[in-house]
Every structure is written in C-alpha cells, then in structure tokens.
Coordinates of C-alpha atoms and ligand atoms in Angstrom, one line a residue:
X145 CA -13.9 19.8 -9.7
X146 CA -11.9 19.9 -6.2
X147 CA -8.5 19.0 -6.6
X148 CA -6.8 16.1 -5.1
X149 CA -2.9 15.7 -4.7
X150 CA -2.0 12.3 -5.1
X151 CA 1.8 11.6 -4.4
X152 CA 2.9 8.1 -6.1
X153 CA -0.3 8.5 -8.5
X154 CA 1.7 6.5 -10.8
X155 CA 1.9 3.6 -8.3
X156 CA 0.1 0.7 -7.8
X157 CA -2.3 1.6 -5.0
X158 CA -1.8 5.4 -6.1
X159 CA -3.0 4.8 -9.7
X160 CA -6.5 2.7 -8.2
X161 CA -6.6 5.7 -6.2
X162 CA -7.1 8.1 -9.1
X163 CA -9.6 6.0 -10.8
X164 CA -11.7 6.0 -7.0
X165 CA -11.5 9.4 -6.7
X166 CA -12.4 10.5 -10.6
X167 CA -15.2 8.0 -9.6
X168 CA -16.2 9.6 -6.3
X169 CA -16.5 13.0 -8.4
X170 CA -12.8 14.4 -7.7
X171 CA -9.6 15.4 -9.9
X172 CA -6.6 13.1 -8.5
X173 CA -3.6 15.6 -9.9
X174 CA -0.8 12.6 -9.3
X175 CA 2.9 14.1 -8.2
X176 CA 5.2 11.4 -9.2
X177 CA 9.2 11.4 -9.5
X178 CA 8.3 8.2 -11.9
X179 CA 11.4 6.7 -10.7
X180 CA 9.3 3.3 -9.3
X181 CA 5.4 4.7 -11.4
X182 CA 4.3 4.4 -14.5
X183 CA 3.3 7.3 -16.7
X184 CA 0.6 5.4 -18.2
X185 CA -0.7 4.2 -14.8
X186 CA -1.3 8.0 -15.0
X187 CA -5.2 7.7 -16.3
X188 CA -7.4 9.6 -14.2
X189 CA -6.1 13.5 -13.8
X190 CA -2.6 15.8 -14.5
X191 CA 0.8 13.9 -14.1
X192 CA 2.8 16.5 -12.4
X193 CA 6.6 15.2 -12.1
X194 CA 8.9 15.9 -9.6
X195 CA 10.7 14.7 -6.3
X196 CA 9.0 14.6 -2.8
X197 CA 12.5 15.9 -1.6
X198 CA 11.8 19.2 -4.0
X199 CA 10.7 21.5 -2.0
X200 CA 10.6 23.9 -4.9
X201 CA 8.6 22.0 -7.3
X202 CA 6.1 20.9 -4.7
X203 CA 5.1 24.8 -3.7
X204 CA 4.8 25.0 -7.7
X205 CA 2.3 22.1 -7.7
X206 CA 0.4 23.0 -5.0
X207 CA 0.3 27.3 -6.0
X208 CA -1.6 25.7 -9.6
X209 CA -4.0 22.9 -8.8
X210 CA -5.1 24.5 -4.9
X211 CA -6.0 21.2 -3.6
X212 CA -8.3 20.7 -1.2
X213 CA -6.3 17.7 0.6
X214 CA -3.1 16.1 0.1
X215 CA -3.0 11.7 -0.2
X216 CA 0.4 10.5 0.4
X217 CA 1.2 7.2 -1.1
X218 CA 5.1 7.2 -2.5
X219 CA 7.3 5.7 -0.9
X220 CA 10.0 2.7 -0.6
X221 CA 8.0 -0.2 0.6
X222 CA 10.0 -3.5 0.2
X223 CA 11.3 -5.2 3.5
X224 CA 14.0 -6.8 2.6
X225 CA 15.8 -3.7 0.7
X226 CA 14.9 -1.7 3.5
X227 CA 16.8 -4.4 6.0
X228 CA 19.8 -3.8 3.4
X229 CA 19.8 -0.6 2.7
X230 CA 17.7 1.4 5.8
X231 CA 19.4 4.7 4.9
X232 CA 18.0 4.9 1.8
X233 CA 14.6 4.0 3.9
X234 CA 14.9 6.9 6.3
X235 CA 15.6 9.3 3.7
X236 CA 13.2 8.8 0.8
X237 CA 10.2 8.1 3.4
X238 CA 11.1 9.9 6.3
X239 CA 13.0 13.4 5.1
X240 CA 10.9 12.9 1.7
X241 CA 7.5 13.0 3.7
X242 CA 8.5 16.0 6.3
X243 CA 8.8 18.5 3.3
X244 CA 5.8 17.4 1.9
X245 CA 3.7 17.9 4.7
X246 CA 5.8 21.0 5.5
X247 CA 5.1 22.6 1.6
X248 CA 1.5 21.0 2.7
X249 CA 1.6 22.9 5.8
X250 CA 2.5 26.3 4.1
X251 CA 0.1 25.9 1.2
X252 CA -2.7 26.0 4.0
X253 CA -3.9 22.2 3.1
X254 CA -5.5 20.8 6.2
X255 CA -6.4 17.4 4.9
X256 CA -3.9 14.7 4.7
X257 CA -4.3 10.9 4.3
X258 CA -1.4 8.6 5.2
X259 CA -0.7 5.3 3.8
X260 CA 1.3 3.8 6.6
X261 CA 1.5 -0.2 7.8
X262 CA 1.2 -2.6 10.1
X263 CA 4.4 -3.3 9.5
X264 CA 4.8 -0.2 12.6
X265 CA 3.7 -2.7 14.9
X266 CA 6.6 -5.6 14.3
X267 CA 6.1 -9.5 15.5
X268 CA 3.9 -9.6 18.4
X269 CA 2.6 -12.9 19.2
X270 CA -0.5 -13.8 20.0
X271 CA -1.5 -10.0 20.2
X272 CA -4.4 -8.8 18.4
X273 CA -3.5 -5.8 16.1
X274 CA -5.6 -2.8 16.2
X275 CA -4.8 0.3 16.3
X276 CA -3.5 1.4 19.8
X277 CA -1.6 -1.4 19.9
X278 CA 1.7 -1.0 20.5
X279 CA 4.7 -0.1 17.7
X280 CA 7.6 -2.4 17.6
X281 CA 8.5 -2.3 13.8
X282 CA 11.1 -5.0 13.3
X283 CA 12.2 -3.7 10.4
X284 CA 13.3 0.2 8.6
X285 CA 9.9 0.4 5.7
X286 CA 8.2 -0.5 9.1
X287 CA 10.7 2.3 10.9
X288 CA 10.4 4.8 8.5
X289 CA 6.6 4.7 8.2
X290 CA 5.9 4.9 12.4
X291 CA 8.4 7.8 12.3
X292 CA 6.2 9.7 9.7
X293 CA 3.1 8.9 11.8
X294 CA 5.0 10.8 14.4
X295 CA 5.5 13.7 12.3
X296 CA 2.1 13.4 11.6
X297 CA 1.0 14.0 15.0
X298 CA 3.2 16.5 16.4
X299 CA 2.4 18.8 12.9
X300 CA -1.2 17.8 13.8
X301 CA -0.9 19.5 17.1
X302 CA 1.2 22.7 16.4
X303 CA -1.1 23.9 13.0
X304 CA -3.9 22.0 13.2
X305 CA -3.5 19.9 9.6
X306 CA -6.0 16.8 10.0
X307 CA -4.8 13.8 9.1
X308 CA -6.5 10.0 8.4
X309 CA -3.4 7.0 8.5
X310 CA -4.5 4.3 7.0
X311 CA -2.3 0.8 8.8
X312 CA -2.5 -1.4 5.6
X313 CA -2.3 -5.3 5.7
X314 CA -1.3 -6.6 2.7
X315 CA -2.7 -5.4 -0.9
X316 CA -3.2 -7.4 -3.6
X317 CA -5.4 -7.6 -7.0
X318 CA -6.0 -5.1 -9.7
X319 CA -8.9 -3.3 -10.8
X320 CA -11.8 -5.7 -12.0
X321 CA -11.4 -3.7 -15.4
X322 CA -8.0 -4.2 -15.8
X323 CA -7.0 -0.4 -16.5
X324 CA -4.6 -0.4 -14.0
X325 CA -3.2 -3.5 -11.9
X326 CA 0.1 -4.3 -10.1
X327 CA 3.9 -4.0 -11.8
X328 CA 6.9 -3.2 -9.8
X329 CA 10.4 -3.4 -11.0
X330 CA 12.0 -5.9 -9.4
X331 CA 8.6 -7.6 -8.3
X332 CA 9.6 -8.7 -4.7
X333 CA 5.6 -9.1 -3.8
X334 CA 4.4 -12.7 -3.3
X335 CA 1.2 -12.8 -5.1
X336 CA 2.8 -11.5 -9.0
X337 CA 5.7 -13.7 -8.9
X338 CA 3.4 -16.8 -8.2
X339 CA 1.7 -15.5 -11.6
X340 CA 4.7 -15.0 -13.3
X341 CA 6.1 -18.4 -12.2
X342 CA 2.5 -20.2 -13.0
X343 CA 3.1 -18.2 -16.2
X344 CA 6.0 -19.8 -17.0
X345 CA 7.8 -15.9 -17.1
X346 CA 10.1 -16.4 -14.4
X347 CA 11.7 -19.4 -12.3
X348 CA 9.5 -21.1 -9.2
X349 CA 8.5 -18.9 -6.1
X350 CA 11.1 -19.7 -3.6
X351 CA 8.8 -19.7 0.0
X352 CA 10.9 -17.6 2.2
X353 CA 10.8 -20.1 5.2
X354 CA 9.5 -22.9 6.5
X355 CA 9.6 -23.2 10.4
X356 CA 7.9 -20.4 11.6
X357 CA 5.5 -21.5 14.4
X358 CA 2.2 -21.2 12.1
X359 CA 0.1 -24.4 11.5
X360 CA 1.8 -25.1 8.1
X361 CA 5.1 -23.4 9.1
X362 CA 5.0 -20.4 6.4
X363 CA 4.0 -16.7 7.1
X364 CA 0.9 -15.5 7.9
X365 CA -0.5 -12.2 6.5
X366 CA -3.8 -10.2 6.0
X367 CA -4.6 -9.8 2.3
X368 CA -6.7 -6.9 1.3
X369 CA -8.3 -6.4 -2.2
X370 CA -6.4 -2.7 -3.8
X371 CA -9.7 -1.4 -4.8
X372 CA -11.0 -1.8 -1.1
X373 CA -8.7 -0.5 -0.1
X374 CA -8.7 2.8 -2.1
X375 CA -12.4 2.8 -1.4
X376 CA -11.5 3.5 2.1
X377 CA -9.5 6.5 1.2
X378 CA -11.9 8.0 -0.1
X379 CA -13.9 7.3 2.4
X380 CA -11.3 8.8 4.9
X381 CA -10.8 11.7 2.5
X382 CA -15.0 12.6 3.1
X383 CA -14.1 11.7 7.1
X384 CA -11.9 14.6 6.6
X385 CA -14.2 16.7 5.0
X386 CA -17.2 16.6 7.4
X387 CA -14.5 17.9 9.9
X388 CA -14.4 14.6 12.3
X389 CA -10.3 14.9 12.8
X390 CA -7.4 12.9 12.9
X391 CA -7.8 9.0 13.1
X392 CA -6.1 6.0 12.6
X393 CA -7.3 3.1 10.5
X394 CA -6.4 -0.8 10.1
X395 CA -7.1 -1.6 6.8
X396 CA -7.0 -5.6 6.7
X397 CA -9.5 -8.4 6.9
X398 CA -8.8 -10.2 10.0
X399 CA -8.9 -13.3 8.4
X400 CA -5.0 -14.0 8.0
X401 CA -4.0 -16.7 4.9
X402 CA 0.0 -19.1 4.7
X403 CA 2.0 -18.6 2.1
X404 CA 0.7 -22.0 0.9
X405 CA -2.8 -21.4 1.4
X406 CA -2.5 -18.9 -1.1
X407 CA -0.3 -21.3 -3.3
X408 CA -3.4 -23.2 -3.1
X409 CA -5.9 -21.1 -3.9
X410 CA -3.6 -19.6 -7.0
X411 CA -3.8 -23.3 -8.0
X412 CA -7.4 -23.3 -7.9
X413 CA -8.4 -20.1 -9.6
X414 CA -5.6 -20.3 -12.4
X415 CA -6.1 -24.2 -12.8
X416 CA -2.4 -24.3 -13.2
X417 CA 0.5 -25.8 -11.2
X418 CA 2.4 -23.1 -9.1
X419 CA 6.0 -23.8 -9.2
X420 CA 7.7 -23.3 -6.2
X421 CA 10.9 -24.3 -3.7
X422 CA 11.3 -23.8 -0.1
X423 CA 14.2 -21.3 1.2
X424 CA 15.4 -19.8 3.8
X425 CA 13.4 -17.2 5.5
X426 CA 14.0 -13.4 4.4
X427 CA 15.4 -11.3 7.3
X428 CA 13.0 -8.7 8.7
X429 CA 9.6 -11.0 8.3
X430 CA 7.0 -11.2 11.1
X431 CA 5.8 -14.7 11.6
X432 CA 2.5 -13.0 11.6
X433 CA 0.4 -9.5 11.0
X434 CA -3.5 -9.9 10.8
X435 CA -5.7 -7.1 11.6
X436 CA -7.5 -7.3 14.5
X437 CA -9.8 -4.0 14.3
X438 CA -12.8 -3.5 12.7
X439 CA -13.1 0.4 13.0
X440 CA -13.3 1.5 9.4
X441 CA -16.1 -0.8 8.6
X442 CA -17.7 0.4 11.9
X443 CA -16.5 4.2 11.6
X444 CA -15.6 4.7 7.9
X445 CA -18.9 1.7 6.9
X446 CA -16.3 0.6 5.1
X447 CA -17.5 -2.7 3.0
X448 CA -14.3 -4.9 1.6
X449 CA -16.6 -6.8 -0.4
X450 CA -13.6 -7.9 -2.8
X451 CA -11.2 -8.8 -0.6
X452 CA -11.7 -12.4 -0.8
X453 CA -8.4 -14.4 -1.7
X454 CA -10.0 -16.3 -4.6
X455 CA -11.3 -12.4 -6.3
X456 CA -7.8 -10.7 -5.3
X457 CA -6.0 -13.8 -7.3
X458 CA -8.3 -13.9 -9.9
X459 CA -8.1 -9.6 -11.1
X460 CA -4.9 -9.9 -10.5
X461 CA -4.4 -12.9 -12.6
X462 CA -6.6 -10.5 -15.4
X463 CA -4.4 -8.1 -15.1
X464 CA -1.9 -10.6 -15.3
X465 CA -3.0 -11.7 -18.3
X466 CA -3.4 -8.0 -20.1
X467 CA 0.3 -8.6 -20.3
X468 CA 0.4 -5.2 -20.0
X469 CA 3.7 -4.5 -18.7
X470 CA 5.5 -7.5 -20.2
X471 CA 8.7 -5.5 -22.2
Ligands
LIG288 N1 7.2 -14.6 0.3 C1 7.5 -15.6 -0.3 N2 8.0 -15.6 -1.3 C2 8.6 -14.1 -2.0 C3 7.7 -13.2 -1.9 C4 7.2 -13.2 -0.7 O1 7.5 -16.5 0.9 O2 9.0 -14.5 -3.3 C5 6.3 -14.3 1.6 C6 6.5 -13.8 2.6 O3 7.8 -14.3 3.1 C7 5.3 -13.1 3.5 C8 4.7 -13.5 2.0 O4 5.0 -14.0 1.1 O5 5.4 -13.7 4.3 C9 4.0 -11.6 1.8 O6 5.3 -10.7 1.2 P1 5.0 -10.0 0.2 O7 6.6 -9.4 0.2 O8 4.3 -10.4 -0.5 O9 4.8 -8.9 1.3 P2 4.8 -8.4 2.4 O10 4.8 -8.9 3.5 O11 6.6 -8.2 2.8 O12 4.6 -6.5 3.0

C-alpha cells in the first residue's frame, strides 16, 4: 500500500481526507500535534504525534513511512483570531510549512497537495474569483496561506516539487456515516455554532454584520461539502501521480448563500427554531466570497454532488446528534 503523509489528519478536514484516502487504497499516515486535532478522529491509518516545526521529528517520520506524497492540512484557520494575533499565524502557518516543505524535498518526495483558501483573494467586489484572480488578502490567515503558495512555487522551480494547491471556499458538513465530523475547540464556524444554538447547547447565534452590501445585508459565502472537498484531494493526488504537474484549483460550487439564508435552511432541515441576534461586523470578514471557476470539475473530473446546503446541514446535524464530543 502507498503511504501518504497527512499533516493535520486528526482535524476536521484531515480526518475526512484520511477516510477518502483509505477508501481509494492508500494508507494515510497522520502527522499531528493534537493541539487542535483529536486522537479519536485518527481511524484510518497510523498516528505520528509531532510538531510541524520539528524538523528532526519530520525527518524520522519520512524515513519510517517513505510516503509517496504529502497532503498538508495542519494550520491555524480562524480569520478573527488571525486579526488579533497575526504573529501566531505567520509562525504556525508559514514558518512551520516551510520546515515541512524543506523536509519533503530532503526526503525526495515530489508530490505535495496543499490546503489554501479563498481568503487569499480578499474582498473584491463584483469580481469573479477564478484561479488567476489577483490575491489581496485582508486578514493574516489569508496572507499566511498566500505566502505558503509562494513558497511552493519557489521550491517547485528550485527542486522540482510538484504541488496541487486547493483554494477552499467554506467547508461544511460531515461524513454521512458520522464516523468523523466537525469539532473545533473553541468553535467559530457558522454552521456548527448554529446547530449548537438550535440544540440549546450554547446561547443564540450572533450574525456578524447586517449592513454589508448584499441583498439581505449579511455576508455571502460559497459552501462546499467536506466529503466532496476531500474527494478532490484524492483526484489531485492522482493528477500528480500521472505527472500532470503543479496546478491551482478553487474548490467551491459557484453558488453563494448569505448568513440569513444558511439560518433559513437550518430551520427547515432541523425543523427547529434558530435562536439568533444581530451583532457587529467581525474584523477581517469579506463581503462575498464565491468561486467563479469550474476548473476542478473540468480538469480533475470533480463532482461536488453532496454540496447542496440541504445535504451539508443535514449531514452536519446527523454528526452533531451523535453527541460525539459532548463533554
Ligand atoms: N458568521 C456569523 N456568526 C458566527 C460565525 C460566523 O455571522 O457566529 C458569519 C461570518 O461573518 C461569515 C460566515 O458566517 O460571513 C462564515 O463564517 P465562518 O467563520 O464559518 O467561515 P469563514 O468565512 O470565516 O471562513
């Protein structure tokens, strides 16, 4: 079996990726500090505990498993936090990724799949966000991810490292079999917070800003199902294995939904009331982020067929009701 090193394999997206990799016949080797990940989410291959910044530990793991490729998910990913503590984001995301990329090259591994973000585009009114759009990140999270894209480009030129970079739009939903799902501590993402509020596990949801220039005044995002997202990663891996070379793909559906529309869908999926109030804007939030590209569909053969708001919320709700991480 072919080993794939999965950094952040104990996290939300990484754990779903491990399941998809196993299903596709690979062995996912999770490399995770367990700082924000969960040991019991590592179900589909071995766990190697370690810091991304620990070069000696990374070298040891590369030597032990001789992975054919790296999938790099481990990162800090909260926009608001990145505005409050940018240094933490540049250190944890950029410096650690540089260490990982150097270790990858030193181990002779040529294929690298990287989780980037639509936050690298920033706030661009009325612009279709495709892979060649300019990148003007407005928060340190997006800035740090863009810097890692630059590092990958430079190492591609200097050492032949081939990378598939995925710029995610808003990832949502959970494994329909509810083996893994979303759980952050603290939770900051819209859908899990809303489901907690519906279930009475936390106070009402606060809508961050109702005075944006959108039809209902709330921010618009393009939501993509986590299972569709990780399927694209397996396709990206095969793309690299087939020697097709470095490429950037947006992962979004092209349909945007406002915060109020997500609330309405959650009400209809759960048949329960959504307690919410209206608050101030959250610093760093873009008005609208919607993918304007179908490159992943056309070139990778990606079929994001679970990415309807209805399916994402009902899969997240099923996972939520397992009470998996209720303490
Ligand atoms: N949001 C909100 N209240 C919350 C959390 C998020 O109104 O408690 C909004 C946020 O302003 C953004 C959208 O929901 O417009 C998605 O936010 P999330 O944090 O889930 O993802 P992000 O877009 O920051 O990656």
